[in-house]
C-alpha positions as CSV (number, residue, x, y, z in Angstrom):
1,X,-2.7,29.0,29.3
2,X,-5.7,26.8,30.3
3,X,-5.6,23.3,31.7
4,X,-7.1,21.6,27.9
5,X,-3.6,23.5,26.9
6,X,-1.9,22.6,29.3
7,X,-2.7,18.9,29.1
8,X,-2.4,19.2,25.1
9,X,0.8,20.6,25.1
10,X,2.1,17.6,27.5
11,X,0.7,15.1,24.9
12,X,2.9,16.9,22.4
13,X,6.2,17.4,24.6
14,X,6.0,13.2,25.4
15,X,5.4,12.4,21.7
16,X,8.7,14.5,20.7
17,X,10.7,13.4,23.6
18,X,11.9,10.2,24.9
19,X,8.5,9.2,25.9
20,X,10.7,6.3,28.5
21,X,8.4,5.5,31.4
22,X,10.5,5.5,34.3
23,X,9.4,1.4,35.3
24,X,11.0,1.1,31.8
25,X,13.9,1.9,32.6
26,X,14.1,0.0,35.7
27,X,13.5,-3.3,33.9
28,X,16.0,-5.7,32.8
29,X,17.6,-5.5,29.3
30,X,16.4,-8.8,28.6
31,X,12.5,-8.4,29.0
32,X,12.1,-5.6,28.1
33,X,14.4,-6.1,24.7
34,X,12.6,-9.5,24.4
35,X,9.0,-7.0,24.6
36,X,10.0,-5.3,21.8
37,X,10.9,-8.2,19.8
38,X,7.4,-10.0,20.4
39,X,5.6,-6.8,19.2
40,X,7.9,-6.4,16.5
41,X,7.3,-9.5,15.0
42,X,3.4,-9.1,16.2
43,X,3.2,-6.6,13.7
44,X,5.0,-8.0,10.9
45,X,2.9,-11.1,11.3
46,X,-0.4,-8.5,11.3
47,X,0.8,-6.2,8.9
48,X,1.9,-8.9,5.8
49,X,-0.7,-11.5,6.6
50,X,-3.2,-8.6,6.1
51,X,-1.5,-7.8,3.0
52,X,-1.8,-11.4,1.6
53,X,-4.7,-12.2,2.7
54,X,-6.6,-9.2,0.9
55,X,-4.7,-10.0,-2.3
56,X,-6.0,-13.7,-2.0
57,X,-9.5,-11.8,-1.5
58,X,-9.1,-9.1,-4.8
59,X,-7.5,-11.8,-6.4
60,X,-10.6,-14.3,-7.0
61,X,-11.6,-14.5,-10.6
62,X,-15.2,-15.5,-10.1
63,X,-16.0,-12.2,-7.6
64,X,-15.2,-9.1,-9.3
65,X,-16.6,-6.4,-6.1
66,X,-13.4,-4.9,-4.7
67,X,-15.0,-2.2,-2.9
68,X,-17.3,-4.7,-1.3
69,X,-14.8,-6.5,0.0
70,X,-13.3,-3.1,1.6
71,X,-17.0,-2.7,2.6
72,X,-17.2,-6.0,4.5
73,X,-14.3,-4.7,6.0
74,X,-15.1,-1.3,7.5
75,X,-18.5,-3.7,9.2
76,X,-16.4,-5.9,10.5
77,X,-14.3,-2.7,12.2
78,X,-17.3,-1.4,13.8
79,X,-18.5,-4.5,14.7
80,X,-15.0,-5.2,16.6
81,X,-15.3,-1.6,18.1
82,X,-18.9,-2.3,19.8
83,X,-17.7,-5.6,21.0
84,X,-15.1,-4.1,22.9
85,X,-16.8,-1.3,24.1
86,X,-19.2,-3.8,25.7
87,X,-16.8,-5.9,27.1
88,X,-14.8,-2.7,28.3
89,X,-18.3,-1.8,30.7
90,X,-18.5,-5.9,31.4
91,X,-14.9,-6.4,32.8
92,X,-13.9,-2.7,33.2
93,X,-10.3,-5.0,34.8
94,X,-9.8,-6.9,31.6
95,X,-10.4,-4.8,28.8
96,X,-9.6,-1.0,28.2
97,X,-11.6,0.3,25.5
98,X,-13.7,3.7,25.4
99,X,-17.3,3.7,25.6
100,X,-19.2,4.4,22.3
101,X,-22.4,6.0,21.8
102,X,-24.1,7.3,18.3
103,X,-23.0,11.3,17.7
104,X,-24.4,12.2,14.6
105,X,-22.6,15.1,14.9
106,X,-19.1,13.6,15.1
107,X,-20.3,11.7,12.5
108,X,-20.7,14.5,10.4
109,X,-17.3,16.3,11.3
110,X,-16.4,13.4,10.6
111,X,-17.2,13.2,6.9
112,X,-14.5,14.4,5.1
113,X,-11.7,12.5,7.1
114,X,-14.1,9.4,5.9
115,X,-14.0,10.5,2.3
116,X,-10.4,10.5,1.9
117,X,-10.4,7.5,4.1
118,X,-12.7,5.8,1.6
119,X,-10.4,6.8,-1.5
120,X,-7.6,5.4,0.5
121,X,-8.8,1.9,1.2
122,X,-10.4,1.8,-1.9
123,X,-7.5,2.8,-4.1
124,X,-4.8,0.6,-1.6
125,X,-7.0,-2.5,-2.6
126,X,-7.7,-1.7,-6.2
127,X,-3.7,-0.9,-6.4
128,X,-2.9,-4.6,-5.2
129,X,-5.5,-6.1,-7.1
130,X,-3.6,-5.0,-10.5
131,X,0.2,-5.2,-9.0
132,X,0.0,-8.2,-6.8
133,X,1.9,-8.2,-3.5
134,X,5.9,-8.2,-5.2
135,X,5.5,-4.9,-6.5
136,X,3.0,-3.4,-4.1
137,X,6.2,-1.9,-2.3
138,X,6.8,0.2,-5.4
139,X,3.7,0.7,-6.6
140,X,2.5,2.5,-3.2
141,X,5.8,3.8,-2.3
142,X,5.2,7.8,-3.5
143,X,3.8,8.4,-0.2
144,X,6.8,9.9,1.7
145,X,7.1,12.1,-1.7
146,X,3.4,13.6,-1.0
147,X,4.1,14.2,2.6
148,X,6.8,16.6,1.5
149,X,4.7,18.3,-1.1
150,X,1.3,18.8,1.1
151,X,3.6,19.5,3.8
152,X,4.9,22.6,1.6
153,X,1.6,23.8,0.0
154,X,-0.7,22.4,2.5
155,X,1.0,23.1,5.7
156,X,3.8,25.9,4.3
157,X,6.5,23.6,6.1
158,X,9.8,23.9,4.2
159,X,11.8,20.5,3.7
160,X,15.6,20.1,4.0
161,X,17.5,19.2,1.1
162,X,18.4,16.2,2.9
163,X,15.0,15.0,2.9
164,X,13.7,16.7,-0.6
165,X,17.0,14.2,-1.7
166,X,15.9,10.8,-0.3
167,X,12.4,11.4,-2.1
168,X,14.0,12.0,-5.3
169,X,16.2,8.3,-4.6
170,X,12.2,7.2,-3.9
171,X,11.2,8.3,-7.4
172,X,14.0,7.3,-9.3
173,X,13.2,3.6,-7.8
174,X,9.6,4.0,-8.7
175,X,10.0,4.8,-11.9
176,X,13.0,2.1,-12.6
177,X,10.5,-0.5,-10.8
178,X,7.5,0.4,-13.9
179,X,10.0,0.2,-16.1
180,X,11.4,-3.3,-15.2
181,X,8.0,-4.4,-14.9
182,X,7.2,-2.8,-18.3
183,X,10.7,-4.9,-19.2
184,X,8.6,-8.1,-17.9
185,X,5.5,-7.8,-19.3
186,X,3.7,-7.1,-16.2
187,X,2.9,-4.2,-15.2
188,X,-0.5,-2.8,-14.8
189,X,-0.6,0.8,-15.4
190,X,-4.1,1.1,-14.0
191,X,-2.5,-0.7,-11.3
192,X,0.8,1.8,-11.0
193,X,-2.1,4.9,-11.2
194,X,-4.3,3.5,-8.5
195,X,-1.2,3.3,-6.9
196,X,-0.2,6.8,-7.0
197,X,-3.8,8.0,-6.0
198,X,-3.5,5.5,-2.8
199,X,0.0,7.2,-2.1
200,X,-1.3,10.6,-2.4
201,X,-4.6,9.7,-0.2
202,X,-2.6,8.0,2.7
203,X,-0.7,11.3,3.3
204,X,-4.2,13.7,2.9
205,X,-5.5,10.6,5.6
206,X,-2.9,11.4,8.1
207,X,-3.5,15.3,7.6
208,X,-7.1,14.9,8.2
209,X,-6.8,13.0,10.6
210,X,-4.5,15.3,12.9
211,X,-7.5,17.9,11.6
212,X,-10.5,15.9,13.2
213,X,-8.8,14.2,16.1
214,X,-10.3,16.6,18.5
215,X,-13.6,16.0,17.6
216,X,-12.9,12.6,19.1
217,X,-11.1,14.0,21.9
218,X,-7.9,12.6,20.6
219,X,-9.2,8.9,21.2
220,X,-8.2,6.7,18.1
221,X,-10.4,4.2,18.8
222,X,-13.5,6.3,18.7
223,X,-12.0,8.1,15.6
224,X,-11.8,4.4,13.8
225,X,-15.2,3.9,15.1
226,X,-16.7,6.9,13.3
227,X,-14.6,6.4,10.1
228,X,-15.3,3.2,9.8
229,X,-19.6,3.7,10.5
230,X,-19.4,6.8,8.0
231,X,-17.2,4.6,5.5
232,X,-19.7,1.8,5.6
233,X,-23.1,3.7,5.2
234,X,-20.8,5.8,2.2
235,X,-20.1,2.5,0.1
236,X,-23.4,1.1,0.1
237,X,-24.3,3.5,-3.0
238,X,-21.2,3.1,-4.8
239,X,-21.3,-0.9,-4.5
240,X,-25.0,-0.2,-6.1
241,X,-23.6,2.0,-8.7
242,X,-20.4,-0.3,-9.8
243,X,-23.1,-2.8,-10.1
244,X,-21.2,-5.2,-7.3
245,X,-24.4,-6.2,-6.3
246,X,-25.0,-8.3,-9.0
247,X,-21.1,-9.9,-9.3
248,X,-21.8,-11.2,-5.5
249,X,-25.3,-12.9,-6.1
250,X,-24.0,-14.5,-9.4
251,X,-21.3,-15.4,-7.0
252,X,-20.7,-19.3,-6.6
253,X,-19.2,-19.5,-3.0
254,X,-22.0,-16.6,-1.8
255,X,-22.9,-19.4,1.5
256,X,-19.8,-21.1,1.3
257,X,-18.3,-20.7,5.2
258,X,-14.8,-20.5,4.5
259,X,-15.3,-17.9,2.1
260,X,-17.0,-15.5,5.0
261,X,-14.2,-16.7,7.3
262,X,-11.9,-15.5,5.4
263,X,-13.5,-11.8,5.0
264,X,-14.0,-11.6,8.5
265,X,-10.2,-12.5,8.9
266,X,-9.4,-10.1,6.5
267,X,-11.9,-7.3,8.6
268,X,-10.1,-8.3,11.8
269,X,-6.6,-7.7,10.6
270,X,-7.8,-4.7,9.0
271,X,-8.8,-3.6,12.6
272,X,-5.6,-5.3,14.6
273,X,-3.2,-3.1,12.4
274,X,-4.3,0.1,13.9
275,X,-3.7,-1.1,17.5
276,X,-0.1,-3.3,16.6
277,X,1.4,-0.2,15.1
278,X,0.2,2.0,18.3
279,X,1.5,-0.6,20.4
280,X,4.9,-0.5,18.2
281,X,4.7,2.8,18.8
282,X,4.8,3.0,22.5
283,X,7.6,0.0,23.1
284,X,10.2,1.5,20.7
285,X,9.6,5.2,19.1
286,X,7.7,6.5,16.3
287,X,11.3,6.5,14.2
288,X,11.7,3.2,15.1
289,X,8.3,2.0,13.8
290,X,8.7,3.7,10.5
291,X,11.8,1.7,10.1
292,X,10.6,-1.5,11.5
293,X,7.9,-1.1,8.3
294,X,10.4,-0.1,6.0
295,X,11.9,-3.9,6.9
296,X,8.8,-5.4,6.5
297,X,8.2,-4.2,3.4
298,X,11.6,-5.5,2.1
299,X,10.7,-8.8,3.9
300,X,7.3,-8.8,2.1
301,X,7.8,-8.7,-1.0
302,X,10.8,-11.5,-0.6
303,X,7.7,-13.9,0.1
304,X,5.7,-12.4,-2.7
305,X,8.6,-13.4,-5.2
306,X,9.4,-17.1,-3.7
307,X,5.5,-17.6,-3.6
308,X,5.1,-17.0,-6.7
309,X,8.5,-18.6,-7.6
310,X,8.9,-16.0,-10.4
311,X,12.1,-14.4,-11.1
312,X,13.2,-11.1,-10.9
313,X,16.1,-9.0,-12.3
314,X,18.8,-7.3,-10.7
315,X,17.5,-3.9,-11.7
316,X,14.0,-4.7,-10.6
317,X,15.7,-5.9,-7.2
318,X,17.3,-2.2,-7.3
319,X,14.6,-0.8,-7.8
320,X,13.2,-2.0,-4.4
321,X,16.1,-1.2,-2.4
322,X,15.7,2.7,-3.7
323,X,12.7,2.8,-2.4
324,X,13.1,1.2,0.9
325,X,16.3,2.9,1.3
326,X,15.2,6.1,0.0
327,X,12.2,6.1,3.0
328,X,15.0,4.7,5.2
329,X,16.9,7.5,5.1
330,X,13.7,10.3,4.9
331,X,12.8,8.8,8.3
332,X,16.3,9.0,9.9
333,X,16.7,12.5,8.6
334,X,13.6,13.6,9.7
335,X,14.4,12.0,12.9
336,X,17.6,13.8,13.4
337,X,15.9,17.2,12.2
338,X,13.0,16.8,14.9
339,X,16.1,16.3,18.0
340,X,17.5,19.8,16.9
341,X,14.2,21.3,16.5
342,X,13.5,22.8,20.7
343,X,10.6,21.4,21.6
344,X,8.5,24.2,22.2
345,X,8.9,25.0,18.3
346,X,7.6,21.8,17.5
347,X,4.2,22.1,19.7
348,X,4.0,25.9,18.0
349,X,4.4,24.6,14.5
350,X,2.2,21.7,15.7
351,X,-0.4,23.8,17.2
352,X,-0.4,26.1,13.7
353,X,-1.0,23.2,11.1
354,X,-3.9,22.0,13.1
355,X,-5.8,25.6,12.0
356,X,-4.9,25.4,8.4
357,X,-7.9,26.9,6.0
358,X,-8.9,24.0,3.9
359,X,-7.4,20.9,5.5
């Protein structure tokens, strides 16, 4: 075995193992419990203010360009990621960030990881754009469901009936949440099938993603780099073709400051998300973060309903709690499954989906 597999199969046996630096564990309870808490809430704060904010964004009646506003976005990304980079080389003490030069040829390896990131972003916004942020939960919440199906006909990895189980508590709370919002006389179905696309692109995103990651030698910053450049130079035609163009120039607040403020807020929480769920990540465990957003989610859409002080029924409610309970339970089962699985296995099985035909 070389030293690239060597270092790569080190990187795998910390990710499924208790990844515990050893000055962790030599800190007192209270810090390093009062860490967590700060990047816990850190995130939550990121991760639904991001969520409001770009409803507030899709939700104005005078600018009908939702893909420009994703657009605006992705700029705003790789504008972040050349500031950084700069101010990585200019206070190399300060800030750690990798140094970014032009590749066209990452770029185009690059290219179909961007496409199904594009459909992803796109098809997230459109999705709240129709639902609003109360039922976004539901709306995008088929997601664990298509990581079991790729995962089988994608990947040929076979699911436990444990898990195949919690997706099918996630469905039947899907379905009862469209049918108490039918019950309401609000749902959106173009909103509930942008929804199901966005669910079904966020689990191809994180299979492409494992595809092309070596292209960037594993760095996620450089990968959000490239996906983001590609994803803005791939927009530009399709805001021409949806006729955006002309939406924004017959748009009233087009040099209005706080209007631009606002879409550069919405770019930089875009961009903060990536690096509060990494740093989740690395002061609690990847089970830990899937159920920390699980939370959120529940907490989310609590503010959605008192915001818009509308009232819900008890089924709608229950429909919620399936599907937050349903991917609940998917992640602690998965979690269980991966402690019993050696962890040689795991880098084998690892090692084998990364050379999957046609991912």
């Amino acid at each position: 075995m070389n030293r690239s597999q060597l270092k790569r199969s080190r990187i795998l046996r910390m990710a499924f193992t208790d990844s515990t630096r050893p000055e962790d564990k030599e800190e007192p309870f209270i810090l390093r419990a009062t860490k967590i808490a700060l990047v816990v809430t850190l995130y939550w704060f990121v991760s639904i203010s991001m969520v409001f904010l770009n409803n507030y964004l899709l939700d104005n009646k005078d600018l009908d360009a939702p893909v420009f506003i994703t657009f605006f976005q992705c700029v705003v990304s790789v504008g972040l990621c050349l500031l950084l980079s700069v101010l990585a080389k200019l206070c190399p003490g300060y800030v750690d960030f990798p140094s970014l030069k032009f590749d066209f040829k990452v770029c185009r390896e690059m290219l179909p990881l961007t496409v199904v990131f594009i459909s992803m972003i796109t098809f997230n916004n459109l999705c709240l754009k129709h639902v609003g942020v109360a039922f976004y939960t539901v709306g995008r919440s088929l997601s664990t469901v298509f990581n079991v199906i790729l995962s089988y006909t994608v990947l040929k990895q076979t699911t436990s009936v444990y898990a195949v189980l919690c997706c099918g508590v996630i469905l039947g709370g899907f379905w009862l949440g469209v049918d108490q919002e039918s019950v309401a006389g609000s749902l959106s179905w173009t909103g509930v099938i942008f929804g199901v696309i966005a669910s079904l692109c966020v689990s191809l995103n994180a299979i492409y993603t494992k595809k092309v990651l070596p292209v960037v030698d594993g760095n996620i910053w450089k990968l959000s780099y490239y996906n983001n450049l590609n994803a803005s130079v791939l927009f530009i035609p399709i805001i021409i073709v949806l006729g955006e163009l002309k939406s924004l120039f017959e748009f009233s607040r087009l040099t209005d400051l706080n209007f631009w403020g606002m879409m550069a807020l919405g770019g930089i929480f875009g961009f903060a998300i990536g690096y509060v769920t990494g740093l989740q990540i690395k002061f609690t465990s990847p089970l830990t973060h899937n159920v920390s957003g699980t939370a959120k989610s529940c907490a989310q859409t609590v503010l959605a309903v008192i915001y818009s002080a509308s009232h819900k029924s008890a089924l709608w409610w229950t429909s919620n709690m399936m599907v937050l309970g349903g991917s609940c339970a998917y992640t602690w089962v998965k979690g269980r499954e991966m402690k019993n699985v050696p962890v040689e296995t795991q880098i084998t099985n690892t090692e084998k989906s990364k050379d999957v035909p046609g991912v």
